[in-house]
Amino acid sequence: MNVSDSERISTTLARDGFEMTADEMAADVVIINTCSVREKAEHKLYSRVGRLRKKAAKNMPVVGVMGCVAQLEGETLFEKIEGVNFVLGTRAVGRVSAAINETFQTGKNILDVGEREDNYDWTVADTHRHSPYVAFLPIIEGCNKFCTYCIVPFSRGRERSFEAAEVIRQVCDLKEKGVREVHLIGQNVNSYKPQTDSGLAGFTGKSAFSRLLRAVAATGIERIKFTTSFPRDFNSDIVETIEEYENLCNWVHLPIQSGSNRVLAAMKRGHTIEKYFEKIDRLRSSSREIALTTDIIVGFPGETEADFQDSVRMVEYCGFDMAYIFKYSPRPGTPAFEMADDVSEAEKTLRFLELENVQKRIQNNRLQRYLNKVLKVLVESRSSRTHNGLTGHSTCHKVVNFEGPEQLLGKIVDVKINEIKANSLFGKLN
Ligand code: 5AD
Ligand code: SF4
């Protein structure tokens, strides 16, 4: 979501006549796009501006803070961090140029944590996408789930879905421009609920999301990925849709957060471990070979050693292709912030390392299934590893490295996998 936000910030700035530079010392304006899901990210902002202040000395550029930290901290950032000139929240991206101009004109600090304009343009210019071949397309913003540890419902606000007709129009447009893979993104894509049926008529499905998947698949764009899914809203009709359309990719990111029902309840996740396993079983029994990834938190308030061991067993059962493991960090303003953060930092680290080790072992075993298999890879960029190395993603969202000529950039090629590394696969053009 943050990459997508940054792409839209730079699109807006370019449209309004600003020029980008990669050299922050040559810039008149430096914008820091922030995330506050975990504490570390917030600290990064403080040290980032500090470093800039030191480097720039007397020639300090105008500094703007955007994203979640800006939304949550608001004007306190002006006091907390010396050198910040404007603070724009998660829904103020469309007003970034105005904020810069006003800063230059008035010299005053500008704060905007207001709502999005009704006619906000979500388009990202071709030149501002992180890849010419892959595009992120938000289909829903915000979140209504209020998991007790999570800041997102506060930083991104309530759920708002985009009209399917508009999503489809954008997919067709991207396809025409040479984009081969779209990622439909949102905090919880499965709870997609547009206000009208426009664009969905004629597409069946048990949820608006599965109908949207069918409608997007019918555009004929080559690859469609979607993230993030939420276990309670992830129903078998989504798997059925994937089975029906080859261009819906075989990868699902389904955060579980914990293997203990007690902890899941305290997190207010709204699902049990048994229900999650049922969904995994359905994915595993699919006719498509679907890769599964997840997020897990260790050291949530009140997590005992027994709860943690439930997480270890859960990881062993699920056999994730990849798991992002986080140490719980209290976020002010969330319900869990009121609970005693009673797992010590040292214990959190121990649990993190133990779970990471188990996941590494399981992951290595799971990934062996790709050995000697031929995967379809979208060639996205040159890899710095070898002199004519190329890199891209498979339909199952693995990073795949191989050697080949530069002319293959943007093409989808067959790569036979001959080596499995911790977080990527290596192979040869087939
Ligand atoms: N502490 C640790 N991890 C968190 N996440 C969200 N909030 C917190 C928190 N307070 C993790 C969850 C989520 C991922 C994006 O970040 O695992 O799925
Ligand atoms: Fe946060 Fe839960 Fe919403 Fe995910 S579903 S963004 S973890 S509140």
Tab-separated table of C-alpha atoms in Angstrom, residues 44-352:
chain	number	residue	atom	x	y	z
A	44	LYS	CA	13.098	5.563	11.188
A	45	LEU	CA	11.321	8.835	10.390
A	46	TYR	CA	12.890	10.601	13.368
A	47	SER	CA	16.409	9.526	12.483
A	48	ARG	CA	15.827	10.162	8.769
A	49	VAL	CA	14.974	13.835	9.280
A	50	GLY	CA	17.806	14.149	11.830
A	51	ARG	CA	20.307	12.836	9.287
A	52	LEU	CA	18.980	15.167	6.623
A	53	ARG	CA	19.317	18.134	8.984
A	54	LYS	CA	22.938	17.249	9.673
A	55	LYS	CA	23.825	16.718	6.022
A	56	ALA	CA	22.012	19.773	4.714
A	57	ALA	CA	23.286	22.119	7.462
A	58	LYS	CA	22.229	25.597	6.321
A	59	ASN	CA	20.615	24.467	3.056
A	60	MET	CA	17.811	22.506	4.608
A	61	PRO	CA	15.158	21.635	1.993
A	62	VAL	CA	11.437	21.858	2.688
A	63	VAL	CA	10.513	18.622	4.451
A	64	GLY	CA	7.091	16.988	4.237
A	65	VAL	CA	5.896	13.963	6.174
A	66	MET	CA	3.103	11.915	4.606
A	67	GLY	CA	1.421	8.559	5.253
A	68	CYS	CA	0.291	6.867	8.468
A	69	VAL	CA	2.641	8.575	10.919
A	70	ALA	CA	1.535	11.939	9.536
A	71	GLN	CA	-2.136	10.960	9.865
A	72	LEU	CA	-1.781	9.782	13.446
A	73	GLU	CA	0.670	12.257	14.878
A	74	GLY	CA	-0.657	15.316	13.051
A	75	GLU	CA	0.679	18.645	14.188
A	76	THR	CA	2.655	17.162	17.090
A	77	LEU	CA	5.240	16.238	14.440
A	78	PHE	CA	6.169	19.921	14.066
A	79	GLU	CA	7.166	19.967	17.732
A	80	LYS	CA	8.699	16.496	17.824
A	81	ILE	CA	10.909	16.858	14.759
A	82	GLU	CA	12.782	20.012	13.993
A	83	GLY	CA	12.775	20.844	10.299
A	84	VAL	CA	9.361	19.452	9.285
A	85	ASN	CA	7.368	21.944	7.171
A	86	PHE	CA	4.255	20.072	6.186
A	87	VAL	CA	2.340	17.063	7.441
A	88	LEU	CA	-0.163	15.382	5.123
A	89	GLY	CA	-2.285	12.407	6.163
A	90	THR	CA	-3.170	9.245	4.278
A	91	ARG	CA	-6.093	10.813	2.407
A	92	ALA	CA	-4.423	14.125	1.509
A	93	VAL	CA	-2.181	12.802	-1.287
A	94	GLY	CA	-4.118	14.782	-3.920
A	95	ARG	CA	-3.278	18.049	-2.155
A	96	VAL	CA	0.486	17.600	-1.934
A	97	SER	CA	1.358	20.208	-4.572
A	98	ALA	CA	-0.847	22.796	-2.902
A	99	ALA	CA	0.848	22.113	0.438
A	100	ILE	CA	4.311	22.594	-1.064
A	101	ASN	CA	3.317	25.827	-2.792
A	102	GLU	CA	1.740	27.158	0.374
A	103	THR	CA	4.852	26.309	2.394
A	104	PHE	CA	7.019	28.270	-0.031
A	105	GLN	CA	4.596	31.197	-0.158
A	106	THR	CA	3.818	31.603	3.523
A	107	GLY	CA	6.735	29.925	5.286
A	108	LYS	CA	4.170	28.501	7.701
A	109	ASN	CA	3.790	24.887	8.783
A	110	ILE	CA	1.006	23.187	6.827
A	111	LEU	CA	-1.150	20.433	8.322
A	112	ASP	CA	-3.726	18.451	6.337
A	113	VAL	CA	-5.177	15.256	7.788
A	114	GLY	CA	-8.535	15.751	6.067
A	115	GLU	CA	-10.648	13.416	3.968
A	116	ARG	CA	-10.033	12.496	0.346
A	117	GLU	CA	-11.521	14.667	-2.408
A	118	ASP	CA	-14.671	13.109	-3.936
A	119	ASN	CA	-13.140	13.351	-7.390
A	120	TYR	CA	-9.684	12.065	-6.348
A	121	ASP	CA	-7.826	10.598	-9.324
A	122	TRP	CA	-6.257	7.228	-8.426
A	123	THR	CA	-4.338	6.886	-11.658
A	124	VAL	CA	-0.595	6.339	-11.489
A	125	ALA	CA	1.368	7.679	-14.454
A	126	ASP	CA	3.279	5.006	-16.393
A	127	THR	CA	6.602	6.617	-15.580
A	128	HIS	CA	5.908	6.575	-11.847
A	129	ARG	CA	5.121	2.909	-11.399
A	130	HIS	CA	7.818	0.886	-9.624
A	131	SER	CA	7.806	-1.380	-12.682
A	132	PRO	CA	6.588	-0.811	-16.250
A	133	TYR	CA	5.086	-4.307	-16.261
A	134	VAL	CA	3.475	-4.557	-12.829
A	135	ALA	CA	0.823	-2.226	-11.408
A	136	PHE	CA	-0.760	-1.920	-7.975
A	137	LEU	CA	-4.416	-1.051	-8.071
A	138	PRO	CA	-6.206	-0.192	-4.815
A	139	ILE	CA	-9.737	-1.659	-4.795
A	140	ILE	CA	-10.575	-0.835	-1.196
A	141	GLU	CA	-9.039	1.558	1.301
A	142	GLY	CA	-9.201	1.590	5.090
A	143	CYS	CA	-10.253	-1.231	7.397
A	144	ASN	CA	-13.230	-1.926	9.669
A	145	LYS	CA	-11.816	-4.946	11.458
A	146	PHE	CA	-10.175	-3.307	14.466
A	147	CYS	CA	-7.856	-6.170	15.373
A	148	THR	CA	-6.793	-5.025	18.839
A	149	TYR	CA	-3.081	-4.534	18.048
A	150	CYS	CA	-3.556	-2.705	14.768
A	151	ILE	CA	-3.303	0.981	13.982
A	152	VAL	CA	-4.616	0.728	10.411
A	153	PRO	CA	-8.332	1.446	11.107
A	154	PHE	CA	-7.152	4.656	12.770
A	155	SER	CA	-4.465	5.656	10.272
A	156	ARG	CA	-6.366	4.705	7.115
A	157	GLY	CA	-9.939	5.192	8.303
A	158	ARG	CA	-13.020	3.124	7.499
A	159	GLU	CA	-13.398	0.822	4.501
A	160	ARG	CA	-14.330	2.403	1.202
A	161	SER	CA	-14.491	0.286	-1.948
A	162	PHE	CA	-13.956	1.609	-5.435
A	163	GLU	CA	-16.564	0.997	-8.089
A	164	ALA	CA	-15.861	-2.158	-10.060
A	165	ALA	CA	-16.489	-0.395	-13.374
A	166	GLU	CA	-13.644	2.002	-12.530
A	167	VAL	CA	-11.312	-0.833	-11.460
A	168	ILE	CA	-12.027	-2.659	-14.718
A	169	ARG	CA	-11.527	0.496	-16.765
A	170	GLN	CA	-8.126	0.937	-15.128
A	171	VAL	CA	-7.139	-2.695	-15.700
A	172	CYS	CA	-8.022	-2.388	-19.406
A	173	ASP	CA	-6.071	0.840	-19.613
A	174	LEU	CA	-3.018	-0.719	-17.929
A	175	LYS	CA	-3.230	-3.734	-20.197
A	176	GLU	CA	-3.227	-1.487	-23.229
A	177	LYS	CA	-0.111	0.263	-21.922
A	178	GLY	CA	1.826	-2.986	-21.661
A	179	VAL	CA	1.261	-3.876	-18.005
A	180	ARG	CA	1.195	-7.643	-17.681
A	181	GLU	CA	0.420	-8.085	-14.007
A	182	VAL	CA	-1.969	-6.165	-11.752
A	183	HIS	CA	-2.124	-6.463	-7.987
A	184	LEU	CA	-5.526	-5.639	-6.566
A	185	ILE	CA	-4.642	-4.210	-3.192
A	186	GLY	CA	-6.296	-3.220	0.070
A	187	GLN	CA	-5.986	-3.953	3.808
A	188	ASN	CA	-8.723	-6.541	3.447
A	189	VAL	CA	-9.615	-7.131	-0.187
A	190	ASN	CA	-12.135	-9.876	0.621
A	191	SER	CA	-14.527	-7.400	2.224
A	192	TYR	CA	-14.762	-5.458	-1.046
A	193	LYS	CA	-18.237	-3.883	-1.211
A	194	PRO	CA	-18.809	-1.261	-3.882
A	195	GLN	CA	-21.875	0.954	-3.614
A	196	THR	CA	-23.308	-0.069	-6.964
A	197	ASP	CA	-23.265	-3.169	-9.157
A	198	SER	CA	-21.743	-1.219	-12.006
A	199	GLY	CA	-19.114	-3.349	-13.732
A	200	LEU	CA	-20.163	-6.536	-11.940
A	201	ALA	CA	-23.377	-7.308	-13.804
A	202	GLY	CA	-23.175	-10.729	-15.395
A	203	PHE	CA	-20.398	-11.935	-13.089
A	204	THR	CA	-21.456	-14.519	-10.542
A	205	GLY	CA	-19.948	-15.263	-7.154
A	206	LYS	CA	-20.866	-15.501	-3.490
A	207	SER	CA	-19.150	-12.225	-2.624
A	208	ALA	CA	-18.596	-8.927	-4.405
A	209	PHE	CA	-14.887	-9.740	-4.261
A	210	SER	CA	-15.147	-13.024	-6.142
A	211	ARG	CA	-17.389	-11.301	-8.683
A	212	LEU	CA	-14.756	-8.582	-9.075
A	213	LEU	CA	-12.064	-11.239	-9.547
A	214	ARG	CA	-14.114	-12.795	-12.334
A	215	ALA	CA	-14.734	-9.417	-13.948
A	216	VAL	CA	-11.037	-8.492	-13.818
A	217	ALA	CA	-10.024	-11.940	-15.079
A	218	ALA	CA	-12.420	-11.499	-18.014
A	219	THR	CA	-10.475	-8.418	-19.179
A	220	GLY	CA	-7.826	-10.876	-20.324
A	221	ILE	CA	-4.942	-9.140	-18.520
A	222	GLU	CA	-2.226	-11.734	-18.231
A	223	ARG	CA	-1.789	-11.979	-14.478
A	224	ILE	CA	-3.845	-10.905	-11.507
A	225	LYS	CA	-2.642	-11.079	-7.915
A	226	PHE	CA	-4.455	-9.745	-4.866
A	227	THR	CA	-3.498	-8.913	-1.306
A	228	THR	CA	-4.246	-8.841	1.624
A	229	SER	CA	-6.857	-11.459	2.467
A	230	PHE	CA	-8.562	-11.731	5.839
A	231	PRO	CA	-9.292	-15.271	7.107
A	232	ARG	CA	-12.883	-14.647	8.229
A	233	ASP	CA	-13.824	-13.208	4.835
A	234	PHE	CA	-11.754	-15.603	2.753
A	235	ASN	CA	-14.289	-18.080	1.438
A	236	SER	CA	-14.046	-21.100	-0.799
A	237	ASP	CA	-15.668	-19.216	-3.662
A	238	ILE	CA	-12.395	-17.283	-3.980
A	239	VAL	CA	-10.515	-20.560	-4.458
A	240	GLU	CA	-13.144	-21.672	-6.960
A	241	THR	CA	-12.636	-18.451	-8.906
A	242	ILE	CA	-8.873	-19.013	-8.993
A	243	GLU	CA	-9.517	-22.536	-10.281
A	244	GLU	CA	-11.725	-21.150	-13.009
A	245	TYR	CA	-9.393	-18.499	-14.436
A	246	GLU	CA	-5.785	-19.243	-15.347
A	247	ASN	CA	-4.859	-15.532	-15.159
A	248	LEU	CA	-5.785	-15.382	-11.458
A	249	CYS	CA	-2.414	-16.227	-9.972
A	250	ASN	CA	-1.778	-19.143	-7.658
A	251	TRP	CA	-0.749	-17.167	-4.573
A	252	VAL	CA	-2.736	-16.224	-1.469
A	253	HIS	CA	-1.461	-14.047	1.378
A	254	LEU	CA	-3.598	-14.951	4.389
A	255	PRO	CA	-2.286	-13.528	7.676
A	256	ILE	CA	-3.002	-15.777	10.648
A	257	GLN	CA	-1.200	-13.787	13.414
A	258	SER	CA	-1.223	-16.589	16.030
A	259	GLY	CA	-1.729	-20.309	16.444
A	260	SER	CA	-3.507	-19.965	19.780
A	261	ASN	CA	-7.286	-19.559	19.960
A	262	ARG	CA	-6.899	-17.647	23.228
A	263	VAL	CA	-4.557	-15.119	21.612
A	264	LEU	CA	-6.645	-14.925	18.418
A	265	ALA	CA	-9.655	-14.029	20.587
A	266	ALA	CA	-7.664	-11.368	22.462
A	267	MET	CA	-6.587	-9.998	19.092
A	268	LYS	CA	-10.297	-9.971	18.042
A	269	ARG	CA	-9.451	-11.679	14.786
A	270	GLY	CA	-12.891	-13.225	14.546
A	271	HIS	CA	-11.647	-16.685	13.537
A	272	THR	CA	-10.376	-19.755	15.310
A	273	ILE	CA	-7.389	-21.829	14.420
A	274	GLU	CA	-9.712	-24.668	13.318
A	275	LYS	CA	-11.526	-22.363	10.884
A	276	TYR	CA	-8.194	-21.171	9.495
A	277	PHE	CA	-7.020	-24.756	8.995
A	278	GLU	CA	-10.236	-25.531	7.091
A	279	LYS	CA	-9.378	-22.729	4.669
A	280	ILE	CA	-5.829	-24.004	4.310
A	281	ASP	CA	-7.114	-27.500	3.619
A	282	ARG	CA	-9.371	-26.141	0.875
A	283	LEU	CA	-6.435	-24.284	-0.684
A	284	ARG	CA	-4.265	-27.377	-0.510
A	285	SER	CA	-6.866	-29.573	-2.136
A	286	SER	CA	-7.187	-27.181	-5.062
A	287	SER	CA	-6.445	-28.319	-8.579
A	288	ARG	CA	-4.120	-25.300	-8.775
A	289	GLU	CA	-0.818	-25.450	-6.857
A	290	ILE	CA	-1.519	-22.394	-4.680
A	291	ALA	CA	1.353	-20.808	-2.729
A	292	LEU	CA	0.408	-19.596	0.733
A	293	THR	CA	2.080	-16.805	2.711
A	294	THR	CA	1.177	-15.268	6.057
A	295	ASP	CA	1.923	-12.783	8.854
A	296	ILE	CA	2.483	-13.868	12.455
A	297	ILE	CA	2.927	-11.803	15.619
A	298	VAL	CA	4.873	-13.161	18.612
A	299	GLY	CA	4.716	-11.757	22.139
A	300	PHE	CA	1.178	-10.371	22.043
A	301	PRO	CA	0.057	-9.291	25.574
A	302	GLY	CA	-0.645	-12.369	27.670
A	303	GLU	CA	0.939	-14.815	25.183
A	304	THR	CA	2.199	-17.719	27.303
A	305	GLU	CA	4.825	-20.261	26.332
A	306	ALA	CA	1.966	-22.697	25.640
A	307	ASP	CA	0.266	-20.168	23.324
A	308	PHE	CA	3.547	-19.649	21.551
A	309	GLN	CA	4.018	-23.405	21.110
A	310	ASP	CA	0.559	-23.428	19.480
A	311	SER	CA	2.001	-20.952	16.942
A	312	VAL	CA	4.959	-23.273	16.356
A	313	ARG	CA	2.603	-26.216	15.729
A	314	MET	CA	0.458	-24.053	13.492
A	315	VAL	CA	3.481	-23.145	11.349
A	316	GLU	CA	4.355	-26.826	11.090
A	317	TYR	CA	0.819	-27.685	10.002
A	318	CYS	CA	0.362	-24.913	7.457
A	319	GLY	CA	3.665	-25.227	5.579
A	320	PHE	CA	3.742	-21.595	4.456
A	321	ASP	CA	5.855	-20.689	1.434
A	322	MET	CA	6.828	-17.586	3.377
A	323	ALA	CA	5.880	-16.036	6.717
A	324	TYR	CA	6.486	-12.498	7.866
A	325	ILE	CA	7.075	-12.742	11.607
A	326	PHE	CA	6.772	-9.663	13.827
A	327	LYS	CA	7.476	-8.993	17.470
A	328	TYR	CA	4.424	-7.353	18.987
A	329	SER	CA	4.875	-3.614	19.452
A	330	PRO	CA	2.242	-1.594	21.313
A	331	ARG	CA	0.659	1.105	19.147
A	332	PRO	CA	-0.807	4.031	21.100
A	333	GLY	CA	-4.518	4.414	20.443
A	334	THR	CA	-5.173	0.702	19.786
A	335	PRO	CA	-7.154	-1.441	22.291
A	336	ALA	CA	-4.114	-3.674	22.929
A	337	PHE	CA	-2.165	-0.618	24.051
A	338	GLU	CA	-4.297	-0.726	27.227
A	339	MET	CA	-3.222	-4.341	27.896
A	340	ALA	CA	-0.037	-5.055	29.841
A	341	ASP	CA	2.802	-5.601	27.360
A	342	ASP	CA	3.931	-8.440	29.604
A	343	VAL	CA	6.160	-10.511	27.332
A	344	SER	CA	9.662	-9.122	27.820
A	345	GLU	CA	11.650	-7.874	24.856
A	346	ALA	CA	14.184	-10.664	25.431
A	347	GLU	CA	11.414	-13.278	25.404
A	348	LYS	CA	9.887	-11.773	22.253
A	349	THR	CA	13.263	-12.043	20.560
A	350	LEU	CA	13.657	-15.675	21.649
A	351	ARG	CA	10.202	-16.556	20.339
A	352	PHE	CA	10.835	-14.658	17.127
